[in-house]
Protein backbone atom coordinates (compact mmCIF):
# COMPACT_ATOMS: atom_id res chain seq x y z
CA UNK A 1 0.00 0.00 0.00
CA UNK A 2 1.15 3.47 -0.74
CA UNK A 3 -0.56 6.68 0.31
CA UNK A 4 0.53 10.15 -0.72
CA UNK A 5 -0.71 13.69 -0.48
CA UNK A 6 0.16 15.87 -3.44
CA UNK A 7 3.21 13.75 -4.22
CA UNK A 8 4.43 13.59 -0.62
CA UNK A 9 4.69 10.22 1.12
CA UNK A 10 2.08 9.72 3.89
CA UNK A 11 2.27 6.04 4.68
CA UNK A 12 2.99 2.63 3.22
CA UNK A 13 2.70 -1.03 4.13
CA UNK A 14 3.55 -4.38 2.60
CA UNK A 15 3.39 -8.06 3.45
CA UNK A 16 3.22 -11.63 2.18
CA UNK A 17 -0.20 -13.21 2.67
CA UNK A 18 -2.18 -16.21 1.52
CA UNK A 19 -4.94 -15.43 -0.99
CA UNK A 20 -7.76 -15.93 1.51
CA UNK A 21 -6.41 -13.05 3.64
CA UNK A 22 -6.28 -10.47 0.84
CA UNK A 23 -9.71 -8.84 1.51
CA UNK A 24 -8.95 -8.47 5.22
CA UNK A 25 -5.46 -7.07 4.55
CA UNK A 26 -6.74 -4.56 1.99
CA UNK A 27 -9.28 -3.33 4.52
CA UNK A 28 -6.60 -3.05 7.16
CA UNK A 29 -4.19 -1.21 4.83
CA UNK A 30 -6.82 1.26 3.59
CA UNK A 31 -7.75 1.97 7.23
CA UNK A 32 -4.08 2.63 7.94
CA UNK A 33 -3.72 4.96 4.97
CA UNK A 34 -6.83 6.94 5.89
CA UNK A 35 -6.07 7.39 9.57
CA UNK A 36 -2.40 8.42 9.50
CA UNK A 37 -1.34 11.41 11.58
CA UNK A 38 0.39 12.84 8.48
CA UNK A 39 -3.02 13.65 7.01
CA UNK A 40 -5.61 12.33 4.56
CA UNK A 41 -4.04 11.04 1.35
CA UNK A 42 -5.01 12.47 -2.03
CA UNK A 43 -3.93 9.21 -3.70
CA UNK A 44 -3.78 5.60 -2.49
CA UNK A 45 -2.35 2.67 -4.44
CA UNK A 46 -2.68 -1.02 -3.67
CA UNK A 47 -0.69 -3.63 -5.57
CA UNK A 48 -1.34 -7.35 -5.12
CA UNK A 49 1.06 -9.63 -6.96
CA UNK A 50 2.24 -13.24 -6.81
CA UNK A 51 5.61 -14.01 -5.25
CA UNK A 52 8.36 -14.38 -7.85
CA UNK A 53 9.84 -17.35 -5.95
CA UNK A 54 9.49 -19.32 -2.75
CA UNK A 55 10.34 -17.27 0.36
CA UNK A 56 13.48 -17.81 2.38
CA UNK A 57 12.85 -18.35 6.10
CA UNK A 58 14.65 -16.22 8.71
CA UNK A 59 14.35 -16.09 12.52
CA UNK A 60 13.00 -12.96 14.20
CA UNK A 61 15.56 -10.86 16.06
CA UNK A 62 15.36 -11.13 19.84
CA UNK A 63 13.69 -8.03 21.29
CA UNK A 64 14.73 -5.94 24.28
CA UNK A 65 13.82 -2.50 25.59
CA UNK A 66 16.41 -0.03 26.82
CA UNK A 67 15.27 2.47 29.40
CA UNK A 68 16.09 5.88 28.04
CA UNK A 69 14.91 8.99 29.85
CA UNK A 70 14.94 11.51 27.02
CA UNK A 71 16.10 12.02 23.45
CA UNK A 72 19.75 12.92 24.18
CA UNK A 73 19.98 9.83 26.41
CA UNK A 74 18.40 7.52 23.80
CA UNK A 75 20.69 8.92 21.11
CA UNK A 76 23.74 8.54 23.30
CA UNK A 77 22.93 4.87 23.99
CA UNK A 78 22.26 4.20 20.29
CA UNK A 79 25.46 6.05 19.39
CA UNK A 80 27.58 4.01 21.78
CA UNK A 81 26.25 0.70 20.47
CA UNK A 82 26.73 1.84 16.89
CA UNK A 83 30.25 3.07 17.47
CA UNK A 84 31.04 -0.33 19.04
CA UNK A 85 30.33 -1.94 15.66
CA UNK A 86 32.32 0.55 13.64
CA UNK A 87 29.79 3.28 12.80
CA UNK A 88 31.37 6.73 13.02
CA UNK A 89 29.91 9.76 14.82
CA UNK A 90 29.59 11.41 11.42
CA UNK A 91 27.48 8.54 10.09
CA UNK A 92 25.30 8.57 13.23
CA UNK A 93 24.73 12.33 12.79
CA UNK A 94 23.79 11.65 9.16
CA UNK A 95 21.09 9.25 10.41
CA UNK A 96 19.65 11.89 12.74
CA UNK A 97 19.54 14.32 9.79
CA UNK A 98 17.46 11.79 7.84
CA UNK A 99 15.02 11.60 10.79
CA UNK A 100 14.77 15.38 11.03
CA UNK A 101 14.00 15.83 7.35
CA UNK A 102 11.65 12.82 6.87
CA UNK A 103 9.31 12.50 3.92
CA UNK A 104 10.94 9.38 2.41
CA UNK A 105 9.05 6.24 1.39
CA UNK A 106 12.00 4.02 2.10
CA UNK A 107 15.25 3.94 4.03
CA UNK A 108 18.55 5.70 3.46
CA UNK A 109 21.58 3.44 3.06
CA UNK A 110 24.53 4.98 4.87
CA UNK A 111 28.26 4.43 4.61
CA UNK A 112 29.36 3.65 8.19
CA UNK A 113 32.43 5.90 8.08
CA UNK A 114 31.53 8.91 5.96
CA UNK A 115 27.76 8.86 6.52
CA UNK A 116 27.36 9.34 2.76
CA UNK A 117 24.08 8.20 1.25
CA UNK A 118 24.62 5.18 -0.98
CA UNK A 119 21.15 4.50 -2.40
CA UNK A 120 20.53 5.60 -6.00
CA UNK A 121 17.25 7.46 -5.35
CA UNK A 122 17.81 9.75 -2.34
CA UNK A 123 14.28 11.14 -2.34
CA UNK A 124 12.59 7.73 -2.20
CA UNK A 125 15.22 5.62 -0.40
CA UNK A 126 15.08 1.83 -0.50
CA UNK A 127 11.85 0.15 0.48
CA UNK A 128 12.18 -3.27 2.12
CA UNK A 129 9.38 -5.31 0.58
CA UNK A 130 8.45 -8.96 0.01
CA UNK A 131 8.40 -9.71 3.72
CA UNK A 132 6.04 -11.54 6.01
CA UNK A 133 5.62 -14.15 8.72
CA UNK A 134 4.34 -17.75 8.76
CA UNK A 135 1.02 -18.46 10.48
CA UNK A 136 2.60 -20.40 13.35
CA UNK A 137 5.29 -17.77 13.93
CA UNK A 138 2.66 -15.01 13.86
CA UNK A 139 0.64 -16.66 16.65
CA UNK A 140 3.75 -17.15 18.76
CA UNK A 141 4.99 -13.59 18.23
CA UNK A 142 1.61 -12.05 19.07
CA UNK A 143 1.37 -14.05 22.27
CA UNK A 144 4.92 -13.01 23.30
CA UNK A 145 4.18 -9.37 22.53
CA UNK A 146 1.01 -9.56 24.64
CA UNK A 147 2.82 -11.31 27.48
CA UNK A 148 5.24 -8.34 27.60
CA UNK A 149 2.39 -5.80 27.52
CA UNK A 150 3.67 -4.42 24.21
CA UNK A 151 0.49 -4.82 22.16
CA UNK A 152 -0.53 -1.63 20.43
CA UNK A 153 3.10 -0.73 19.87
CA UNK A 154 4.48 -0.90 16.37
CA UNK A 155 6.63 -3.85 17.26
CA UNK A 156 4.94 -6.63 15.23
CA UNK A 157 5.42 -5.11 11.78
CA UNK A 158 8.70 -3.39 12.51
CA UNK A 159 10.22 -6.61 13.85
CA UNK A 160 9.36 -8.52 10.67
CA UNK A 161 11.03 -5.79 8.62
CA UNK A 162 14.07 -5.53 10.91
CA UNK A 163 14.51 -9.33 10.89
CA UNK A 164 14.60 -9.43 7.10
CA UNK A 165 16.98 -6.46 7.02
CA UNK A 166 19.32 -7.92 9.66
CA UNK A 167 19.61 -11.10 7.58
CA UNK A 168 20.76 -9.09 4.54
CA UNK A 169 24.32 -9.44 3.32
CA UNK A 170 26.50 -6.63 4.69
CA UNK A 171 23.97 -5.01 7.04
CA UNK A 172 25.64 -3.63 10.17
CA UNK A 173 22.60 -1.98 11.74
CA UNK A 174 19.23 -0.36 11.21
CA UNK A 175 18.02 2.72 13.07
CA UNK A 176 14.40 3.85 12.85
CA UNK A 177 11.98 6.44 14.13
CA UNK A 178 8.34 6.44 13.14
CA UNK A 179 6.82 9.03 10.86
CA UNK A 180 3.72 8.94 13.06
CA UNK A 181 3.69 12.28 14.88
CA UNK A 182 2.84 10.83 18.29
CA UNK A 183 5.11 7.82 18.40
CA UNK A 184 8.50 8.64 19.93
CA UNK A 185 9.89 5.14 20.52
CA UNK A 186 12.39 4.12 17.88
CA UNK A 187 14.66 1.13 17.55
CA UNK A 188 18.18 0.09 16.78
CA UNK A 189 18.62 -3.40 15.40
CA UNK A 190 21.78 -5.27 14.53
CA UNK A 191 22.60 -8.95 13.96
CA UNK A 192 24.79 -8.76 17.11
CA UNK A 193 22.35 -7.00 19.44
CA UNK A 194 18.90 -7.96 18.21
CA UNK A 195 16.05 -5.46 18.14
CA UNK A 196 16.51 -2.79 20.81
CA UNK A 197 13.47 -0.62 21.50
CA UNK A 198 14.56 2.92 22.38
CA UNK A 199 11.91 5.11 24.01
CA UNK A 200 12.40 8.81 23.14
CA UNK A 201 14.74 8.18 20.20
CA UNK A 202 12.61 10.51 18.09
CA UNK A 203 12.88 14.25 18.64
CA UNK A 204 9.61 16.19 18.77
CA UNK A 205 10.63 18.21 15.70
CA UNK A 206 11.66 15.10 13.66
CA UNK A 207 9.49 13.85 10.82
CA UNK A 208 10.84 10.30 11.20
CA UNK A 209 12.80 7.95 8.99
CA UNK A 210 14.90 4.84 8.66
CA UNK A 211 18.54 4.17 7.87
CA UNK A 212 20.52 1.04 7.08
CA UNK A 213 24.25 1.14 7.85
CA UNK A 214 26.09 -1.23 5.51
CA UNK A 215 29.54 -2.69 5.48
CA UNK A 216 31.81 -0.81 3.10
CA UNK A 217 32.64 -3.95 1.13
CA UNK A 218 29.03 -4.68 0.26
CA UNK A 219 27.72 -4.37 -3.29
CA UNK A 220 24.78 -1.99 -3.03
CA UNK A 221 22.95 -3.40 -6.09
CA UNK A 222 22.73 -6.93 -4.65
CA UNK A 223 21.72 -5.55 -1.24
CA UNK A 224 18.88 -3.55 -2.81
CA UNK A 225 17.79 -6.58 -4.83
CA UNK A 226 17.59 -8.58 -1.57
CA UNK A 227 15.73 -5.84 0.33
CA UNK A 228 13.19 -5.03 -2.38
CA UNK A 229 12.74 -8.23 -4.33
CA UNK A 230 13.71 -11.33 -2.38
CA UNK A 231 10.72 -12.87 -0.58
CA UNK A 232 11.52 -13.54 3.08
CA UNK A 233 9.27 -14.92 5.82
CA UNK A 234 9.95 -14.89 9.53
CA UNK A 235 9.55 -18.57 10.38
CA UNK A 236 10.96 -18.84 13.87
CA UNK A 237 10.46 -16.53 16.85
CA UNK A 238 13.28 -15.51 19.16
CA UNK A 239 12.32 -14.31 22.65
CA UNK A 240 10.65 -10.97 23.22
CA UNK A 241 12.53 -9.91 26.34
CA UNK A 242 12.01 -7.12 28.84
CA UNK A 243 14.03 -4.11 29.91
CA UNK A 244 17.81 -4.44 29.86
CA UNK A 245 20.57 -1.96 30.56
CA UNK A 246 22.98 -0.81 27.85
CA UNK A 247 25.85 -3.03 29.06
CA UNK A 248 23.69 -6.13 28.46
CA UNK A 249 23.02 -5.50 24.80
CA UNK A 250 25.63 -7.73 23.13
CA UNK A 251 24.02 -11.09 22.37
CA UNK A 252 27.42 -12.80 22.51
CA UNK A 253 27.49 -11.97 26.22
CA UNK A 254 24.08 -13.46 26.99
CA UNK A 255 24.21 -15.62 30.07
CA UNK A 256 27.53 -14.14 31.15
CA UNK A 257 26.81 -11.72 33.99
CA UNK A 258 28.50 -8.37 33.46
CA UNK A 259 29.26 -9.19 29.82
CA UNK A 260 32.18 -7.24 28.45
CA UNK A 261 31.13 -6.28 24.97
CA UNK A 262 28.14 -4.05 25.74
CA UNK A 263 28.51 -0.36 26.43
CA UNK A 264 28.59 1.88 29.48
CA UNK A 265 29.35 -0.97 31.82
CA UNK A 266 30.72 1.28 34.51
CA UNK A 267 28.74 4.43 33.94
CA UNK A 268 25.37 2.75 33.94
CA UNK A 269 25.87 -0.17 36.29
CA UNK A 270 22.84 -0.55 38.51
CA UNK A 271 20.48 1.29 36.23
CA UNK A 272 18.84 -1.81 34.82
CA UNK A 273 15.34 -2.57 35.93
CA UNK A 274 15.41 -6.09 34.49
P1 LIG B 1 7.08 3.88 9.91
O1 LIG B 1 7.84 2.96 10.80
O2 LIG B 1 6.10 3.17 9.02
O3 LIG B 1 6.48 5.04 10.64
O4 LIG B 1 8.15 4.46 8.91
C1 LIG B 1 9.19 5.32 9.32
C2 LIG B 1 10.05 5.60 8.11
O5 LIG B 1 10.69 4.40 7.73
C3 LIG B 1 9.28 6.05 6.87
O6 LIG B 1 9.16 7.44 6.83
C4 LIG B 1 10.12 5.56 5.75
O7 LIG B 1 11.15 6.50 5.47
C5 LIG B 1 10.78 4.32 6.32
N1 LIG B 1 10.11 3.07 5.93
C6 LIG B 1 8.84 2.68 6.19
N2 LIG B 1 8.59 1.47 5.70
C7 LIG B 1 9.74 1.06 5.10
C8 LIG B 1 10.13 -0.10 4.40
N3 LIG B 1 9.27 -1.10 4.17
N4 LIG B 1 11.39 -0.17 3.94
C9 LIG B 1 12.27 0.84 4.15
N5 LIG B 1 11.96 1.95 4.79
C10 LIG B 1 10.72 2.07 5.27
CSV table of C-alpha atoms and ligand atoms in Angstrom, one decimal:
chain,number,residue,atom,x,y,z
A,1,UNK,CA,0.0,0.0,0.0
A,2,UNK,CA,1.2,3.5,-0.7
A,3,UNK,CA,-0.6,6.7,0.3
A,4,UNK,CA,0.5,10.2,-0.7
A,5,UNK,CA,-0.7,13.7,-0.5
A,6,UNK,CA,0.2,15.9,-3.4
A,7,UNK,CA,3.2,13.8,-4.2
A,8,UNK,CA,4.4,13.6,-0.6
A,9,UNK,CA,4.7,10.2,1.1
A,10,UNK,CA,2.1,9.7,3.9
A,11,UNK,CA,2.3,6.0,4.7
A,12,UNK,CA,3.0,2.6,3.2
A,13,UNK,CA,2.7,-1.0,4.1
A,14,UNK,CA,3.5,-4.4,2.6
A,15,UNK,CA,3.4,-8.1,3.4
A,16,UNK,CA,3.2,-11.6,2.2
A,17,UNK,CA,-0.2,-13.2,2.7
A,18,UNK,CA,-2.2,-16.2,1.5
A,19,UNK,CA,-4.9,-15.4,-1.0
A,20,UNK,CA,-7.8,-15.9,1.5
A,21,UNK,CA,-6.4,-13.1,3.6
A,22,UNK,CA,-6.3,-10.5,0.8
A,23,UNK,CA,-9.7,-8.8,1.5
A,24,UNK,CA,-8.9,-8.5,5.2
A,25,UNK,CA,-5.5,-7.1,4.5
A,26,UNK,CA,-6.7,-4.6,2.0
A,27,UNK,CA,-9.3,-3.3,4.5
A,28,UNK,CA,-6.6,-3.1,7.2
A,29,UNK,CA,-4.2,-1.2,4.8
A,30,UNK,CA,-6.8,1.3,3.6
A,31,UNK,CA,-7.7,2.0,7.2
A,32,UNK,CA,-4.1,2.6,7.9
A,33,UNK,CA,-3.7,5.0,5.0
A,34,UNK,CA,-6.8,6.9,5.9
A,35,UNK,CA,-6.1,7.4,9.6
A,36,UNK,CA,-2.4,8.4,9.5
A,37,UNK,CA,-1.3,11.4,11.6
A,38,UNK,CA,0.4,12.8,8.5
A,39,UNK,CA,-3.0,13.7,7.0
A,40,UNK,CA,-5.6,12.3,4.6
A,41,UNK,CA,-4.0,11.0,1.3
A,42,UNK,CA,-5.0,12.5,-2.0
A,43,UNK,CA,-3.9,9.2,-3.7
A,44,UNK,CA,-3.8,5.6,-2.5
A,45,UNK,CA,-2.4,2.7,-4.4
A,46,UNK,CA,-2.7,-1.0,-3.7
A,47,UNK,CA,-0.7,-3.6,-5.6
A,48,UNK,CA,-1.3,-7.3,-5.1
A,49,UNK,CA,1.1,-9.6,-7.0
A,50,UNK,CA,2.2,-13.2,-6.8
A,51,UNK,CA,5.6,-14.0,-5.3
A,52,UNK,CA,8.4,-14.4,-7.9
A,53,UNK,CA,9.8,-17.4,-5.9
A,54,UNK,CA,9.5,-19.3,-2.7
A,55,UNK,CA,10.3,-17.3,0.4
A,56,UNK,CA,13.5,-17.8,2.4
A,57,UNK,CA,12.9,-18.3,6.1
A,58,UNK,CA,14.7,-16.2,8.7
A,59,UNK,CA,14.4,-16.1,12.5
A,60,UNK,CA,13.0,-13.0,14.2
A,61,UNK,CA,15.6,-10.9,16.1
A,62,UNK,CA,15.4,-11.1,19.8
A,63,UNK,CA,13.7,-8.0,21.3
A,64,UNK,CA,14.7,-5.9,24.3
A,65,UNK,CA,13.8,-2.5,25.6
A,66,UNK,CA,16.4,0.0,26.8
A,67,UNK,CA,15.3,2.5,29.4
A,68,UNK,CA,16.1,5.9,28.0
A,69,UNK,CA,14.9,9.0,29.9
A,70,UNK,CA,14.9,11.5,27.0
A,71,UNK,CA,16.1,12.0,23.4
A,72,UNK,CA,19.7,12.9,24.2
A,73,UNK,CA,20.0,9.8,26.4
A,74,UNK,CA,18.4,7.5,23.8
A,75,UNK,CA,20.7,8.9,21.1
A,76,UNK,CA,23.7,8.5,23.3
A,77,UNK,CA,22.9,4.9,24.0
A,78,UNK,CA,22.3,4.2,20.3
A,79,UNK,CA,25.5,6.0,19.4
A,80,UNK,CA,27.6,4.0,21.8
A,81,UNK,CA,26.3,0.7,20.5
A,82,UNK,CA,26.7,1.8,16.9
A,83,UNK,CA,30.2,3.1,17.5
A,84,UNK,CA,31.0,-0.3,19.0
A,85,UNK,CA,30.3,-1.9,15.7
A,86,UNK,CA,32.3,0.6,13.6
A,87,UNK,CA,29.8,3.3,12.8
A,88,UNK,CA,31.4,6.7,13.0
A,89,UNK,CA,29.9,9.8,14.8
A,90,UNK,CA,29.6,11.4,11.4
A,91,UNK,CA,27.5,8.5,10.1
A,92,UNK,CA,25.3,8.6,13.2
A,93,UNK,CA,24.7,12.3,12.8
A,94,UNK,CA,23.8,11.7,9.2
A,95,UNK,CA,21.1,9.2,10.4
A,96,UNK,CA,19.6,11.9,12.7
A,97,UNK,CA,19.5,14.3,9.8
A,98,UNK,CA,17.5,11.8,7.8
A,99,UNK,CA,15.0,11.6,10.8
A,100,UNK,CA,14.8,15.4,11.0
A,101,UNK,CA,14.0,15.8,7.3
A,102,UNK,CA,11.7,12.8,6.9
A,103,UNK,CA,9.3,12.5,3.9
A,104,UNK,CA,10.9,9.4,2.4
A,105,UNK,CA,9.0,6.2,1.4
A,106,UNK,CA,12.0,4.0,2.1
A,107,UNK,CA,15.2,3.9,4.0
A,108,UNK,CA,18.5,5.7,3.5
A,109,UNK,CA,21.6,3.4,3.1
A,110,UNK,CA,24.5,5.0,4.9
A,111,UNK,CA,28.3,4.4,4.6
A,112,UNK,CA,29.4,3.6,8.2
A,113,UNK,CA,32.4,5.9,8.1
A,114,UNK,CA,31.5,8.9,6.0
A,115,UNK,CA,27.8,8.9,6.5
A,116,UNK,CA,27.4,9.3,2.8
A,117,UNK,CA,24.1,8.2,1.2
A,118,UNK,CA,24.6,5.2,-1.0
A,119,UNK,CA,21.2,4.5,-2.4
A,120,UNK,CA,20.5,5.6,-6.0
A,121,UNK,CA,17.3,7.5,-5.3
A,122,UNK,CA,17.8,9.7,-2.3
A,123,UNK,CA,14.3,11.1,-2.3
A,124,UNK,CA,12.6,7.7,-2.2
A,125,UNK,CA,15.2,5.6,-0.4
A,126,UNK,CA,15.1,1.8,-0.5
A,127,UNK,CA,11.8,0.2,0.5
A,128,UNK,CA,12.2,-3.3,2.1
A,129,UNK,CA,9.4,-5.3,0.6
A,130,UNK,CA,8.5,-9.0,0.0
A,131,UNK,CA,8.4,-9.7,3.7
A,132,UNK,CA,6.0,-11.5,6.0
A,133,UNK,CA,5.6,-14.1,8.7
A,134,UNK,CA,4.3,-17.7,8.8
A,135,UNK,CA,1.0,-18.5,10.5
A,136,UNK,CA,2.6,-20.4,13.3
A,137,UNK,CA,5.3,-17.8,13.9
A,138,UNK,CA,2.7,-15.0,13.9
A,139,UNK,CA,0.6,-16.7,16.7
A,140,UNK,CA,3.7,-17.1,18.8
A,141,UNK,CA,5.0,-13.6,18.2
A,142,UNK,CA,1.6,-12.0,19.1
A,143,UNK,CA,1.4,-14.0,22.3
A,144,UNK,CA,4.9,-13.0,23.3
A,145,UNK,CA,4.2,-9.4,22.5
A,146,UNK,CA,1.0,-9.6,24.6
A,147,UNK,CA,2.8,-11.3,27.5
A,148,UNK,CA,5.2,-8.3,27.6
A,149,UNK,CA,2.4,-5.8,27.5
A,150,UNK,CA,3.7,-4.4,24.2
A,151,UNK,CA,0.5,-4.8,22.2
A,152,UNK,CA,-0.5,-1.6,20.4
A,153,UNK,CA,3.1,-0.7,19.9
A,154,UNK,CA,4.5,-0.9,16.4
A,155,UNK,CA,6.6,-3.9,17.3
A,156,UNK,CA,4.9,-6.6,15.2
A,157,UNK,CA,5.4,-5.1,11.8
A,158,UNK,CA,8.7,-3.4,12.5
A,159,UNK,CA,10.2,-6.6,13.9
A,160,UNK,CA,9.4,-8.5,10.7
A,161,UNK,CA,11.0,-5.8,8.6
A,162,UNK,CA,14.1,-5.5,10.9
A,163,UNK,CA,14.5,-9.3,10.9
A,164,UNK,CA,14.6,-9.4,7.1
A,165,UNK,CA,17.0,-6.5,7.0
A,166,UNK,CA,19.3,-7.9,9.7
A,167,UNK,CA,19.6,-11.1,7.6
A,168,UNK,CA,20.8,-9.1,4.5
A,169,UNK,CA,24.3,-9.4,3.3
A,170,UNK,CA,26.5,-6.6,4.7
A,171,UNK,CA,24.0,-5.0,7.0
A,172,UNK,CA,25.6,-3.6,10.2
A,173,UNK,CA,22.6,-2.0,11.7
A,174,UNK,CA,19.2,-0.4,11.2
A,175,UNK,CA,18.0,2.7,13.1
A,176,UNK,CA,14.4,3.9,12.8
A,177,UNK,CA,12.0,6.4,14.1
A,178,UNK,CA,8.3,6.4,13.1
A,179,UNK,CA,6.8,9.0,10.9
A,180,UNK,CA,3.7,8.9,13.1
A,181,UNK,CA,3.7,12.3,14.9
A,182,UNK,CA,2.8,10.8,18.3
A,183,UNK,CA,5.1,7.8,18.4
A,184,UNK,CA,8.5,8.6,19.9
A,185,UNK,CA,9.9,5.1,20.5
A,186,UNK,CA,12.4,4.1,17.9
A,187,UNK,CA,14.7,1.1,17.6
A,188,UNK,CA,18.2,0.1,16.8
A,189,UNK,CA,18.6,-3.4,15.4
A,190,UNK,CA,21.8,-5.3,14.5
A,191,UNK,CA,22.6,-8.9,14.0
A,192,UNK,CA,24.8,-8.8,17.1
A,193,UNK,CA,22.4,-7.0,19.4
A,194,UNK,CA,18.9,-8.0,18.2
A,195,UNK,CA,16.0,-5.5,18.1
A,196,UNK,CA,16.5,-2.8,20.8
A,197,UNK,CA,13.5,-0.6,21.5
A,198,UNK,CA,14.6,2.9,22.4
A,199,UNK,CA,11.9,5.1,24.0
A,200,UNK,CA,12.4,8.8,23.1
A,201,UNK,CA,14.7,8.2,20.2
A,202,UNK,CA,12.6,10.5,18.1
A,203,UNK,CA,12.9,14.3,18.6
A,204,UNK,CA,9.6,16.2,18.8
A,205,UNK,CA,10.6,18.2,15.7
A,206,UNK,CA,11.7,15.1,13.7
A,207,UNK,CA,9.5,13.9,10.8
A,208,UNK,CA,10.8,10.3,11.2
A,209,UNK,CA,12.8,8.0,9.0
A,210,UNK,CA,14.9,4.8,8.7
A,211,UNK,CA,18.5,4.2,7.9
A,212,UNK,CA,20.5,1.0,7.1
A,213,UNK,CA,24.2,1.1,7.9
A,214,UNK,CA,26.1,-1.2,5.5
A,215,UNK,CA,29.5,-2.7,5.5
A,216,UNK,CA,31.8,-0.8,3.1
A,217,UNK,CA,32.6,-4.0,1.1
A,218,UNK,CA,29.0,-4.7,0.3
A,219,UNK,CA,27.7,-4.4,-3.3
A,220,UNK,CA,24.8,-2.0,-3.0
A,221,UNK,CA,22.9,-3.4,-6.1
A,222,UNK,CA,22.7,-6.9,-4.6
A,223,UNK,CA,21.7,-5.5,-1.2
A,224,UNK,CA,18.9,-3.5,-2.8
A,225,UNK,CA,17.8,-6.6,-4.8
A,226,UNK,CA,17.6,-8.6,-1.6
A,227,UNK,CA,15.7,-5.8,0.3
A,228,UNK,CA,13.2,-5.0,-2.4
A,229,UNK,CA,12.7,-8.2,-4.3
A,230,UNK,CA,13.7,-11.3,-2.4
A,231,UNK,CA,10.7,-12.9,-0.6
A,232,UNK,CA,11.5,-13.5,3.1
A,233,UNK,CA,9.3,-14.9,5.8
A,234,UNK,CA,10.0,-14.9,9.5
A,235,UNK,CA,9.5,-18.6,10.4
A,236,UNK,CA,11.0,-18.8,13.9
A,237,UNK,CA,10.5,-16.5,16.9
A,238,UNK,CA,13.3,-15.5,19.2
A,239,UNK,CA,12.3,-14.3,22.6
A,240,UNK,CA,10.6,-11.0,23.2
A,241,UNK,CA,12.5,-9.9,26.3
A,242,UNK,CA,12.0,-7.1,28.8
A,243,UNK,CA,14.0,-4.1,29.9
A,244,UNK,CA,17.8,-4.4,29.9
A,245,UNK,CA,20.6,-2.0,30.6
A,246,UNK,CA,23.0,-0.8,27.8
A,247,UNK,CA,25.9,-3.0,29.1
A,248,UNK,CA,23.7,-6.1,28.5
A,249,UNK,CA,23.0,-5.5,24.8
A,250,UNK,CA,25.6,-7.7,23.1
A,251,UNK,CA,24.0,-11.1,22.4
A,252,UNK,CA,27.4,-12.8,22.5
A,253,UNK,CA,27.5,-12.0,26.2
A,254,UNK,CA,24.1,-13.5,27.0
A,255,UNK,CA,24.2,-15.6,30.1
A,256,UNK,CA,27.5,-14.1,31.2
A,257,UNK,CA,26.8,-11.7,34.0
A,258,UNK,CA,28.5,-8.4,33.5
A,259,UNK,CA,29.3,-9.2,29.8
A,260,UNK,CA,32.2,-7.2,28.4
A,261,UNK,CA,31.1,-6.3,25.0
A,262,UNK,CA,28.1,-4.0,25.7
A,263,UNK,CA,28.5,-0.4,26.4
A,264,UNK,CA,28.6,1.9,29.5
A,265,UNK,CA,29.3,-1.0,31.8
A,266,UNK,CA,30.7,1.3,34.5
A,267,UNK,CA,28.7,4.4,33.9
A,268,UNK,CA,25.4,2.7,33.9
A,269,UNK,CA,25.9,-0.2,36.3
A,270,UNK,CA,22.8,-0.6,38.5
A,271,UNK,CA,20.5,1.3,36.2
A,272,UNK,CA,18.8,-1.8,34.8
A,273,UNK,CA,15.3,-2.6,35.9
A,274,UNK,CA,15.4,-6.1,34.5
B,1,LIG,P1,7.1,3.9,9.9
B,1,LIG,O1,7.8,3.0,10.8
B,1,LIG,O2,6.1,3.2,9.0
B,1,LIG,O3,6.5,5.0,10.6
B,1,LIG,O4,8.1,4.5,8.9
B,1,LIG,C1,9.2,5.3,9.3
B,1,LIG,C2,10.0,5.6,8.1
B,1,LIG,O5,10.7,4.4,7.7
B,1,LIG,C3,9.3,6.1,6.9
B,1,LIG,O6,9.2,7.4,6.8
B,1,LIG,C4,10.1,5.6,5.7
B,1,LIG,O7,11.2,6.5,5.5
B,1,LIG,C5,10.8,4.3,6.3
B,1,LIG,N1,10.1,3.1,5.9
B,1,LIG,C6,8.8,2.7,6.2
B,1,LIG,N2,8.6,1.5,5.7
B,1,LIG,C7,9.7,1.1,5.1
B,1,LIG,C8,10.1,-0.1,4.4
B,1,LIG,N3,9.3,-1.1,4.2
B,1,LIG,N4,11.4,-0.2,3.9
B,1,LIG,C9,12.3,0.8,4.1
B,1,LIG,N5,12.0,2.0,4.8
B,1,LIG,C10,10.7,2.1,5.3
